[in-house]
Amino acid sequence: MNKILISAAALLLGLSSCTKEMPFDPSNQQDGQTRVSLTLTGSTNSDEYGITRAAGADGNVSEKLAASAEEKKVNNLLAVAFYKTGTNAGKIYDIFEVKDIDTPNPWFDMAKEGSFWVWFVANANAELKGKILALKETETSTEKELNELVGKQLPDTKNEFLMVSTDKKSITTNNGLTTSLSVLMRRASVRYDIINRINGITITKVEFKNYAVDTHISTPNTQTTGTTFTENKVYGTEAEPLAIVGYEIPKEPQKVDNEKKKASEFERQIYSYENLNETPGGKISTLVLTYTVAGTGVEKTHTVEFKTPKTKDNPKQEQLALKRNHLYRIVLTEKHEDLKIVAKIVVEDWNTAVEFNVEEIPYVNSATADLLVNMFTPYEVQNFDIAAKKVVSFNSSMVNAAPATAELQARKYFSFEQLETAQLAGASSGTISGPIAGEEYRLPTVGEMNLLFPAGAKKDVTSDPQNPVFSMVLWGENKVPWSENKVYIMNPEAFDETLSLTNDAEGKEDATGVQIKGKSILKRAADGLVTDSEAQCYPVYGVRFEGTAQYAAYRWENHPNKYFSIKIKALNPTKDGDLTTAITKVATEEFWKGGGYLEFKLPKSGWLKETVTAAETLQNTNNSGYMQVSTKHSNPQRVYLGSGCQVYMNIMIADIQYGNKTPLRLVDNKKAAELYKKHEANSKK
């Protein structure tokens, strides 16, 4: 059996220096200008400026470099600026073409004093550049819209590799001062090298099947919706013959034949865009190698699948995420006892050829990507036009972005009654359009909301008819006072969860519709394990929905005055065991260091009273968060996470909402439909 051994690395192109303001230079700056100067390191070919070498591990440029000059070339660079503060916070300000790109100090003029977030995009072709520039046509364009633009330029065009900054950069400009900025760029492409270390074997053709040829500009761990997968691309044709001649490297360095070594290495030729999930039809990306055996005249094929190794602990191989800006080096060796080829896949730093362990690459594997909880949008709605039933913008900052004025608050906070009147909740729960044409969202049902928070996970120590037993996750102390006459405690035992995921004709929970029924268990972190030292907060772990296609690990953590974090990762009952076995693994920080999980960050945006007067303001900002659902219920039911370390995230579900208005967290309706189909198919397995 062919073995695939895997190790991994993160890869970055460096645009270096440190962020600081430089004194006004009359030679290149005029009064009133607000110039931003960039020192581009590791992204151009010019030896003249000493910037051909990308930083290696820990910034060490002396290491072996894997990236060639044509892979580091920057021909054009766009700076896309968004307002950082004020009433326009999060909206687009302007887009600039960086000038003097081939000099030591490329620059652009922000043309305005202020604070901005800036993304950088290099080597965008005419089509993608047009899409980016078109964002200026709408003053409300957001970072999310930029990052979700799809680039369709070829992933393997030499000297023109699409690159994007690893994150947005904070820039504050002042008249007469030059701001010097440090930026890290990352290629959007994935590179594959084939190294033939088998004497007597010559590879004459490589066929790359099911590889991605388009990509989001920047949405880590998210596959492009409607990604185009080309069935195959062939290297080695009659017009362009291929010969990767096998050469086993001698143990003694002085005996290495460099010419033969070079002929055995097929490098800097095969590229694609990232592929994080299974392709349509359940196919995965593969390389089919056609080779000949010396002296036999026989032609054979060997298929390299990008999958995790098959071991005792991991008998079910999963697809290996093919991540942007990574180099996948396929090294072919011979298994002597049965003369079979072994393909060892080594994932390396594209710049420095340094290996890492695959566990250090956080990616969402195919099982996690299939979980229904993926239907939720990553961001809370920031600006909603309820009359048009349209999301104008999302709050992509992941933290509290409560607007200051009553006018803007009215576009973020909504009551159940408003949503029901607009036919978005209750009996008529319609859809909502998004900032980008073709997007379709809706409010989650109560059952869908419970994919984030467990139902029936609490015990009410005293009677509480106003707040019936519904959901509870507590941390800090194991017992937490709610009020003077009642206390809730975490249920330490396994419990049954039944989620009704659809609404009936009246807008109430539909017990005859789609349901998930499984066993779940929660466990608070051990005493002393505090991840937020400022507030001494304990995370809570969970294993939910045993016996269903939604079997998954959960980790809830509250960051007071910041946000509420929910991490979710699919579990394999064969690998991870049953409920009681899995919770012992899941309830450790070591389990989560391996990555591969989804994370939702819920901002503490507070709530607003139904009638706002000049004297009334937002309530509980930086202290609590809320979200609306479309399901009607006889009593308001809330997921309460306490105060202090137990800062709470309330889920408003009722026909009577006490007049409260809260922000919205939506479901991607088209994605939900796809996930429900997968859930149904996986449930039958």
Short mmCIF file of N, CA, C and O in Angstrom, two decimals, residues 198-243:
data_model
loop_
_atom_site.label_atom_id
_atom_site.label_comp_id
_atom_site.label_asym_id
_atom_site.label_seq_id
_atom_site.Cartn_x
_atom_site.Cartn_y
_atom_site.Cartn_z
N ILE A 198 14.07 7.56 -7.40
CA ILE A 198 14.07 6.13 -7.70
C ILE A 198 14.90 5.90 -8.96
O ILE A 198 14.50 6.30 -10.07
N ASN A 199 16.04 5.27 -8.83
CA ASN A 199 16.86 4.95 -9.99
C ASN A 199 16.10 4.02 -10.94
O ASN A 199 15.44 3.07 -10.50
N GLY A 200 16.19 4.30 -12.24
CA GLY A 200 15.54 3.46 -13.24
C GLY A 200 14.11 3.82 -13.54
O GLY A 200 13.48 3.23 -14.41
N ILE A 201 13.55 4.80 -12.83
CA ILE A 201 12.19 5.26 -13.07
C ILE A 201 12.24 6.65 -13.70
O ILE A 201 12.90 7.55 -13.17
N THR A 202 11.54 6.83 -14.81
CA THR A 202 11.46 8.14 -15.46
C THR A 202 10.00 8.55 -15.61
O THR A 202 9.20 7.82 -16.22
N ILE A 203 9.64 9.68 -15.02
CA ILE A 203 8.26 10.18 -15.11
C ILE A 203 8.13 10.96 -16.41
O ILE A 203 8.89 11.91 -16.66
N THR A 204 7.18 10.56 -17.24
CA THR A 204 7.01 11.18 -18.56
C THR A 204 5.76 12.05 -18.67
O THR A 204 5.61 12.80 -19.62
N LYS A 205 4.87 11.93 -17.69
CA LYS A 205 3.64 12.75 -17.73
C LYS A 205 3.11 12.92 -16.31
O LYS A 205 3.15 12.00 -15.51
N VAL A 206 2.62 14.12 -16.03
CA VAL A 206 1.95 14.42 -14.76
C VAL A 206 0.58 15.00 -15.07
O VAL A 206 0.48 15.99 -15.81
N GLU A 207 -0.45 14.39 -14.55
CA GLU A 207 -1.82 14.89 -14.77
C GLU A 207 -2.38 15.33 -13.42
O GLU A 207 -2.50 14.55 -12.49
N PHE A 208 -2.70 16.62 -13.33
CA PHE A 208 -3.24 17.20 -12.09
C PHE A 208 -4.76 17.21 -12.22
O PHE A 208 -5.32 17.93 -13.04
N LYS A 209 -5.43 16.42 -11.39
CA LYS A 209 -6.89 16.32 -11.46
C LYS A 209 -7.54 17.08 -10.30
O LYS A 209 -7.05 17.08 -9.19
N ASN A 210 -8.67 17.69 -10.63
CA ASN A 210 -9.52 18.35 -9.62
C ASN A 210 -8.77 19.42 -8.84
O ASN A 210 -8.68 19.37 -7.62
N TYR A 211 -8.23 20.40 -9.54
CA TYR A 211 -7.54 21.47 -8.84
C TYR A 211 -8.27 22.79 -9.06
O TYR A 211 -8.92 23.00 -10.08
N ALA A 212 -8.15 23.67 -8.08
CA ALA A 212 -8.90 24.92 -8.09
C ALA A 212 -8.20 25.96 -8.97
O ALA A 212 -6.99 26.14 -8.88
N VAL A 213 -8.96 26.66 -9.78
CA VAL A 213 -8.39 27.67 -10.67
C VAL A 213 -8.91 29.07 -10.37
O VAL A 213 -8.68 30.00 -11.12
N ASP A 214 -9.65 29.23 -9.26
CA ASP A 214 -10.00 30.57 -8.80
C ASP A 214 -10.01 30.58 -7.28
O ASP A 214 -9.97 29.54 -6.63
N THR A 215 -10.03 31.78 -6.70
CA THR A 215 -9.85 31.89 -5.25
C THR A 215 -10.43 33.19 -4.73
O THR A 215 -10.49 34.19 -5.45
N HIS A 216 -10.87 33.19 -3.47
CA HIS A 216 -11.19 34.44 -2.78
C HIS A 216 -9.90 35.25 -2.64
O HIS A 216 -8.81 34.69 -2.56
N ILE A 217 -10.01 36.56 -2.58
CA ILE A 217 -8.83 37.37 -2.32
C ILE A 217 -8.24 37.02 -0.96
O ILE A 217 -7.07 36.76 -0.83
N SER A 218 -9.07 37.00 0.07
CA SER A 218 -8.53 36.70 1.39
C SER A 218 -9.63 36.28 2.34
O SER A 218 -10.22 37.11 3.01
N THR A 219 -9.93 34.99 2.38
CA THR A 219 -10.83 34.46 3.41
C THR A 219 -10.23 33.15 3.89
O THR A 219 -10.54 32.10 3.38
N PRO A 220 -9.31 33.20 4.86
CA PRO A 220 -8.62 32.00 5.31
C PRO A 220 -9.57 30.89 5.69
O PRO A 220 -10.58 31.09 6.33
N ASN A 221 -9.21 29.66 5.30
CA ASN A 221 -9.96 28.45 5.65
C ASN A 221 -11.37 28.42 5.09
O ASN A 221 -12.24 27.75 5.62
N THR A 222 -11.60 29.19 4.03
CA THR A 222 -12.92 29.20 3.42
C THR A 222 -12.79 28.91 1.93
O THR A 222 -12.10 29.62 1.23
N GLN A 223 -13.44 27.86 1.47
CA GLN A 223 -13.40 27.55 0.05
C GLN A 223 -14.27 28.53 -0.72
O GLN A 223 -15.34 28.92 -0.27
N THR A 224 -13.82 28.94 -1.90
CA THR A 224 -14.61 29.83 -2.73
C THR A 224 -15.96 29.19 -3.04
O THR A 224 -16.02 28.04 -3.46
N THR A 225 -17.04 29.94 -2.84
CA THR A 225 -18.36 29.44 -3.20
C THR A 225 -18.42 29.28 -4.71
O THR A 225 -18.15 30.20 -5.46
N GLY A 226 -18.78 28.08 -5.16
CA GLY A 226 -18.81 27.85 -6.59
C GLY A 226 -17.43 27.78 -7.20
O GLY A 226 -17.24 28.10 -8.38
N THR A 227 -16.43 27.35 -6.42
CA THR A 227 -15.07 27.25 -6.94
C THR A 227 -15.05 26.43 -8.23
O THR A 227 -15.69 25.40 -8.35
N THR A 228 -14.28 26.92 -9.20
CA THR A 228 -14.14 26.21 -10.46
C THR A 228 -13.00 25.21 -10.33
O THR A 228 -11.87 25.58 -10.06
N PHE A 229 -13.30 23.93 -10.52
CA PHE A 229 -12.29 22.89 -10.49
C PHE A 229 -12.06 22.37 -11.91
O PHE A 229 -12.97 21.87 -12.55
N THR A 230 -10.84 22.54 -12.41
CA THR A 230 -10.51 22.01 -13.72
C THR A 230 -10.27 20.52 -13.59
O THR A 230 -9.55 20.08 -12.69
N GLU A 231 -10.85 19.74 -14.48
CA GLU A 231 -10.75 18.29 -14.38
C GLU A 231 -9.30 17.82 -14.42
O GLU A 231 -8.88 16.99 -13.66
N ASN A 232 -8.53 18.38 -15.33
CA ASN A 232 -7.13 17.98 -15.33
C ASN A 232 -6.28 18.98 -16.11
O ASN A 232 -6.78 19.72 -16.96
N LYS A 233 -5.02 19.00 -15.77
CA LYS A 233 -4.01 19.73 -16.53
C LYS A 233 -2.82 18.80 -16.69
O LYS A 233 -2.38 18.19 -15.71
N VAL A 234 -2.32 18.69 -17.92
CA VAL A 234 -1.28 17.71 -18.23
C VAL A 234 0.06 18.39 -18.43
O VAL A 234 0.17 19.38 -19.17
N TYR A 235 1.07 17.86 -17.76
CA TYR A 235 2.46 18.28 -17.96
C TYR A 235 3.18 17.09 -18.60
O TYR A 235 3.26 16.01 -18.01
N GLY A 236 3.69 17.28 -19.81
CA GLY A 236 4.32 16.20 -20.55
C GLY A 236 3.45 15.81 -21.73
O GLY A 236 2.60 14.91 -21.61
N THR A 237 3.60 16.51 -22.83
CA THR A 237 2.82 16.26 -24.03
C THR A 237 3.78 16.06 -25.20
O THR A 237 5.00 16.22 -25.09
N GLU A 238 3.22 15.73 -26.35
CA GLU A 238 4.05 15.55 -27.54
C GLU A 238 4.75 16.86 -27.90
O GLU A 238 5.93 16.86 -28.28
N ALA A 239 4.03 17.97 -27.71
CA ALA A 239 4.63 19.28 -28.02
C ALA A 239 5.65 19.70 -26.98
O ALA A 239 6.66 20.35 -27.30
N GLU A 240 5.40 19.35 -25.72
CA GLU A 240 6.31 19.70 -24.62
C GLU A 240 6.59 18.45 -23.79
O GLU A 240 5.98 18.24 -22.74
N PRO A 241 7.50 17.60 -24.27
CA PRO A 241 7.79 16.35 -23.57
C PRO A 241 8.39 16.58 -22.19
O PRO A 241 9.01 17.61 -21.92
N LEU A 242 8.18 15.59 -21.32
CA LEU A 242 8.65 15.67 -19.93
C LEU A 242 9.48 14.44 -19.61
O LEU A 242 9.15 13.33 -20.02
N ALA A 243 10.55 14.63 -18.86
CA ALA A 243 11.37 13.51 -18.40
C ALA A 243 11.97 13.85 -17.05
O ALA A 243 12.94 14.60 -16.95
#
